[in-house]
C-alpha atoms as an extended CHARMM CRD file, in Angstrom:
* protein
*
        68  EXT
         1         1  MET       CA            113.7570000000      100.7070000000      125.0720000000  PROA      1               0.0000000000
         2         2  LYS       CA            112.0810000000      101.8660000000      122.3940000000  PROA      2               0.0000000000
         3         3  ILE       CA            108.8150000000       99.2130000000      121.2850000000  PROA      3               0.0000000000
         4         4  ASN       CA            107.1430000000      100.6900000000      118.5780000000  PROA      4               0.0000000000
         5         5  LYS       CA            108.5920000000      100.5060000000      115.1510000000  PROA      5               0.0000000000
         6         6  PHE       CA            106.6990000000      102.7240000000      113.0160000000  PROA      6               0.0000000000
         7         7  ASP       CA            108.7900000000      105.0970000000      112.0780000000  PROA      7               0.0000000000
         8         8  ILE       CA            111.2350000000      102.4960000000      110.7160000000  PROA      8               0.0000000000
         9         9  ARG       CA            108.4710000000      100.6560000000      108.9960000000  PROA      9               0.0000000000
        10        10  LEU       CA            107.1810000000      103.6830000000      107.5810000000  PROA      10              0.0000000000
        11        11  LYS       CA            110.4850000000      104.8010000000      106.0700000000  PROA      11              0.0000000000
        12        12  GLU       CA            110.7420000000      101.0220000000      104.8150000000  PROA      12              0.0000000000
        13        13  GLN       CA            107.2210000000      100.7700000000      102.9060000000  PROA      13              0.0000000000
        14        14  ARG       CA            107.7820000000      104.3220000000      101.7030000000  PROA      14              0.0000000000
        15        15  GLU       CA            111.2090000000      103.6680000000      100.4560000000  PROA      15              0.0000000000
        16        16  LYS       CA            109.8110000000      100.1510000000       98.9310000000  PROA      16              0.0000000000
        17        17  ALA       CA            107.4470000000      101.5580000000       97.3760000000  PROA      17              0.0000000000
        18        18  GLY       CA            110.3050000000      104.1100000000       95.5250000000  PROA      18              0.0000000000
        19        19  LEU       CA            108.0770000000      107.3590000000       97.1020000000  PROA      19              0.0000000000
        20        20  SER       CA            109.5750000000      110.6880000000       98.6850000000  PROA      20              0.0000000000
        21        21  GLN       CA            108.3510000000      112.1300000000      101.8330000000  PROA      21              0.0000000000
        22        22  ARG       CA            106.5860000000      114.5740000000       99.4620000000  PROA      22              0.0000000000
        23        23  GLU       CA            105.5040000000      112.3690000000       97.4180000000  PROA      23              0.0000000000
        24        24  LEU       CA            103.8330000000      109.8460000000      100.1870000000  PROA      24              0.0000000000
        25        25  ALA       CA            102.1120000000      112.7370000000      102.2520000000  PROA      25              0.0000000000
        26        26  ARG       CA            100.3610000000      113.8800000000       98.6940000000  PROA      26              0.0000000000
        27        27  LEU       CA             99.1790000000      110.5550000000       98.0040000000  PROA      27              0.0000000000
        28        28  LEU       CA             97.8220000000      110.5820000000      101.6030000000  PROA      28              0.0000000000
        29        29  GLY       CA             96.6250000000      113.8020000000      101.6790000000  PROA      29              0.0000000000
        30        30  MET       CA             99.5970000000      115.1760000000      104.7610000000  PROA      30              0.0000000000
        31        31  SER       CA            102.0620000000      117.0510000000      105.8250000000  PROA      31              0.0000000000
        32        32  PRO       CA            105.7510000000      116.1640000000      104.2180000000  PROA      32              0.0000000000
        33        33  LYS       CA            107.1490000000      117.2560000000      107.6030000000  PROA      33              0.0000000000
        34        34  SER       CA            104.3910000000      115.4190000000      109.2560000000  PROA      34              0.0000000000
        35        35  ILE       CA            105.5950000000      112.3200000000      106.9670000000  PROA      35              0.0000000000
        36        36  ALA       CA            109.4300000000      113.4410000000      108.5710000000  PROA      36              0.0000000000
        37        37  ALA       CA            108.4690000000      113.8760000000      111.8180000000  PROA      37              0.0000000000
        38        38  TRP       CA            106.9580000000      110.2680000000      112.2530000000  PROA      38              0.0000000000
        39        39  GLU       CA            110.2420000000      108.7560000000      110.2410000000  PROA      39              0.0000000000
        40        40  ALA       CA            112.6940000000      110.5120000000      112.6150000000  PROA      40              0.0000000000
        41        41  GLY       CA            110.6720000000      109.2670000000      115.6290000000  PROA      41              0.0000000000
        42        42  GLU       CA            109.8280000000      113.2770000000      116.9080000000  PROA      42              0.0000000000
        43        43  ARG       CA            106.0460000000      112.4170000000      116.7130000000  PROA      43              0.0000000000
        44        44  SER       CA            103.6230000000      109.8810000000      116.4450000000  PROA      44              0.0000000000
        45        45  PRO       CA            100.4550000000      110.3680000000      114.3700000000  PROA      45              0.0000000000
        46        46  GLN       CA             96.9070000000      109.1450000000      115.3800000000  PROA      46              0.0000000000
        47        47  LEU       CA             95.4160000000      105.5520000000      115.3780000000  PROA      47              0.0000000000
        48        48  LEU       CA             93.2200000000      106.7570000000      112.2350000000  PROA      48              0.0000000000
        49        49  LYS       CA             96.6720000000      108.6160000000      110.1160000000  PROA      49              0.0000000000
        50        50  ILE       CA             98.2940000000      104.9990000000      110.9400000000  PROA      50              0.0000000000
        51        51  VAL       CA             94.6710000000      102.8490000000      109.6160000000  PROA      51              0.0000000000
        52        52  LYS       CA             95.1380000000      104.9600000000      106.4460000000  PROA      52              0.0000000000
        53        53  ILE       CA             98.7260000000      104.4870000000      106.2110000000  PROA      53              0.0000000000
        54        54  THR       CA             98.2500000000      100.8200000000      106.7920000000  PROA      54              0.0000000000
        55        55  LYS       CA             95.5240000000      100.5170000000      103.9250000000  PROA      55              0.0000000000
        56        56  PHE       CA             97.3700000000      102.5910000000      101.6690000000  PROA      56              0.0000000000
        57        57  PHE       CA            100.3400000000       99.8860000000      102.0120000000  PROA      57              0.0000000000
        58        58  ARG       CA             98.7230000000       97.1860000000      102.6920000000  PROA      58              0.0000000000
        59        59  VAL       CA            100.1140000000       95.6900000000      105.6010000000  PROA      59              0.0000000000
        60        60  SER       CA             98.4870000000       95.1070000000      109.2050000000  PROA      60              0.0000000000
        61        61  LEU       CA             98.8880000000       97.5800000000      111.6010000000  PROA      61              0.0000000000
        62        62  ASP       CA            100.9090000000       95.1350000000      113.9020000000  PROA      62              0.0000000000
        63        63  TYR       CA            103.5090000000       95.0590000000      110.9950000000  PROA      63              0.0000000000
        64        64  MET       CA            103.6190000000       98.6280000000      111.2640000000  PROA      64              0.0000000000
        65        65  LEU       CA            103.7440000000       99.0370000000      114.9710000000  PROA      65              0.0000000000
        66        66  GLY       CA            106.4020000000       96.1730000000      115.3500000000  PROA      66              0.0000000000
        67        67  LEU       CA            103.9510000000       93.8140000000      116.8170000000  PROA      67              0.0000000000
        68        68  LYS       CA            104.1530000000       91.1820000000      114.4810000000  PROA      68              0.0000000000
C-alpha cells in the first residue's frame, strides 16, 4: 500500500501551474530527470528538496506528502 502521495501531488501542482517538467526543473534549479523520476514514483527527493518544492507551490508539507 502506498502511503506517500508526493509523486501525485507534484504532478498535480506542476500541471496546475501550467509548467512542463523541464520548466519546473529550471525554476527550482533541479534536474528534469529528477522531476520525471519523482513524478513516476521511481525515486523520492531529499527532504530539503521537498521543502523547496512546497515553498515554490505555496502548499504545506503535509499536503505534498498526502498527510492532509
